[in-house]
CSV table of C-alpha atoms in Angstrom, one decimal:
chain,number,residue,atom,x,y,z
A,1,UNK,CA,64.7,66.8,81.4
A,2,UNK,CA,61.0,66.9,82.4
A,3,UNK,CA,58.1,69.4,81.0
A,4,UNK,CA,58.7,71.2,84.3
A,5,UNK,CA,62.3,71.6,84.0
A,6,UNK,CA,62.3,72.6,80.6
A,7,UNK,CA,59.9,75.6,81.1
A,8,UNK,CA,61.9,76.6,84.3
A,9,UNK,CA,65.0,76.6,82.4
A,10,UNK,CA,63.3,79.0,80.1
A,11,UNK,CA,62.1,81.1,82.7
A,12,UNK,CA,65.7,81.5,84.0
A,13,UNK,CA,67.1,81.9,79.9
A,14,UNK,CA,65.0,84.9,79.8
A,15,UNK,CA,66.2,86.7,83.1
A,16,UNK,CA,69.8,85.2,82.7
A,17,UNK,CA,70.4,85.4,79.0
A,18,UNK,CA,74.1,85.5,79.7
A,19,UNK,CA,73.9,81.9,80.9
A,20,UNK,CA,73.8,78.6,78.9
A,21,UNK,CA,71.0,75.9,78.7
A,22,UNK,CA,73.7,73.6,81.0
A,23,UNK,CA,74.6,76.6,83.3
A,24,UNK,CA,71.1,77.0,84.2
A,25,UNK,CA,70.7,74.2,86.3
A,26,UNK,CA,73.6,75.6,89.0
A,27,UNK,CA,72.4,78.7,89.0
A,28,UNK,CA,72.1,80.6,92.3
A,29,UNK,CA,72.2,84.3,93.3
A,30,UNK,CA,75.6,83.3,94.8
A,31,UNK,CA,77.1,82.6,91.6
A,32,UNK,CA,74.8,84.2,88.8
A,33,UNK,CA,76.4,87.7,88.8
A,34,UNK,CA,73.7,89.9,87.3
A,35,UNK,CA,71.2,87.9,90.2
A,36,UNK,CA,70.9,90.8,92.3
A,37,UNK,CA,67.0,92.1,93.7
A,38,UNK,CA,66.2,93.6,91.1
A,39,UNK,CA,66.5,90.3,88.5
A,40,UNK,CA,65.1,88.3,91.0
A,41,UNK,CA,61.7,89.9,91.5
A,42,UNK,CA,61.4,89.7,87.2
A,43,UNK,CA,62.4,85.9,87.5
A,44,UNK,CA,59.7,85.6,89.9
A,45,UNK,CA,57.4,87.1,88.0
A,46,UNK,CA,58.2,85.0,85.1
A,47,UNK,CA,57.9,82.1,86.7
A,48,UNK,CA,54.4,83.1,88.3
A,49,UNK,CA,54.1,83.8,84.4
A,50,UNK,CA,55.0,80.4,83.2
A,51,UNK,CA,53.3,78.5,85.9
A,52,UNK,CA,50.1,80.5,86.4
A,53,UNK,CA,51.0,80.6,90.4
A,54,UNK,CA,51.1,83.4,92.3
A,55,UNK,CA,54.0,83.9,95.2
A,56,UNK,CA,54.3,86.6,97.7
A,57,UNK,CA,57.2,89.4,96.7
A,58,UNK,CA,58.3,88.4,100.0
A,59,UNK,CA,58.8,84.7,99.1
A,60,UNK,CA,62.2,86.2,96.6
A,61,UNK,CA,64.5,85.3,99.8
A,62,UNK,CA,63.0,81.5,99.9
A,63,UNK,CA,64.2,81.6,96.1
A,64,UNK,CA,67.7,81.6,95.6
A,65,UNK,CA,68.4,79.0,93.1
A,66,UNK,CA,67.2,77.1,90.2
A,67,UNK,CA,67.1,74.6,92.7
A,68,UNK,CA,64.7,76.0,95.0
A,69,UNK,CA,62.6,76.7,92.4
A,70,UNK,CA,62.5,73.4,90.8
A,71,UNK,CA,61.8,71.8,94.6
A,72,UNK,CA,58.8,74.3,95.1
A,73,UNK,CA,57.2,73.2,91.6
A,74,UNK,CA,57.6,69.7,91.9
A,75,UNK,CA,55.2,67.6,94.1
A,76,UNK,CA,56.9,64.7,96.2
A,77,UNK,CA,57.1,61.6,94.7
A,78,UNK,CA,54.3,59.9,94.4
A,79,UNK,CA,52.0,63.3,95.0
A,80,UNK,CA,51.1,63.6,91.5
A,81,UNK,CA,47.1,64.4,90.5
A,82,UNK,CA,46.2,63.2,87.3
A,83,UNK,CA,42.9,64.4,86.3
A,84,UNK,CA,40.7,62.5,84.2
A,85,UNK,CA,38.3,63.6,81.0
A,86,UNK,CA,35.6,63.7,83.1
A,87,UNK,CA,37.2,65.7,85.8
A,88,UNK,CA,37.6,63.3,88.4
């Protein structure tokens, strides 16, 4: 697993606690069954947490799996920005 994973999988340990590290990756409000509105909005916010983004309480629909999640915070291949020391 990469960096990105790993932290989301956190993320979703936290909210889900009744799930295991190899559950996680399945995970969707269709088959998590404490995933209801309520949990959904916190794993947002965790994530927001985690990441230092910010999403729209109205973006919790577009965010129904671990899946989803992992596809927003992951650029395309070959999208990737690496910064240098000097900023540039």
């Amino acid at each position: 697993m990469d960096n990105t994973q790993d932290r989301l999988t956190n993320c979703f340990l936290a909210v889900f606690p009744e799930l295991t590290k190899d559950q996680v990756a399945s995970a969707a409000s269709t088959t998590v069954r404490s995933w209801d509105s309520v949990a959904g909005v916190t794993l947002l916010a965790v994530v927001e947490e985690e990441f230092g983004i910010q999403l729209e309480d109205s973006d919790v629909a577009d965010f129904s799996s671990f899946q989803d999640f992992l596809n927003y915070l992951k650029p395309p291949c070959g999208t990737e920005v690496y910064a240098t020391s000097d900023g540039y």
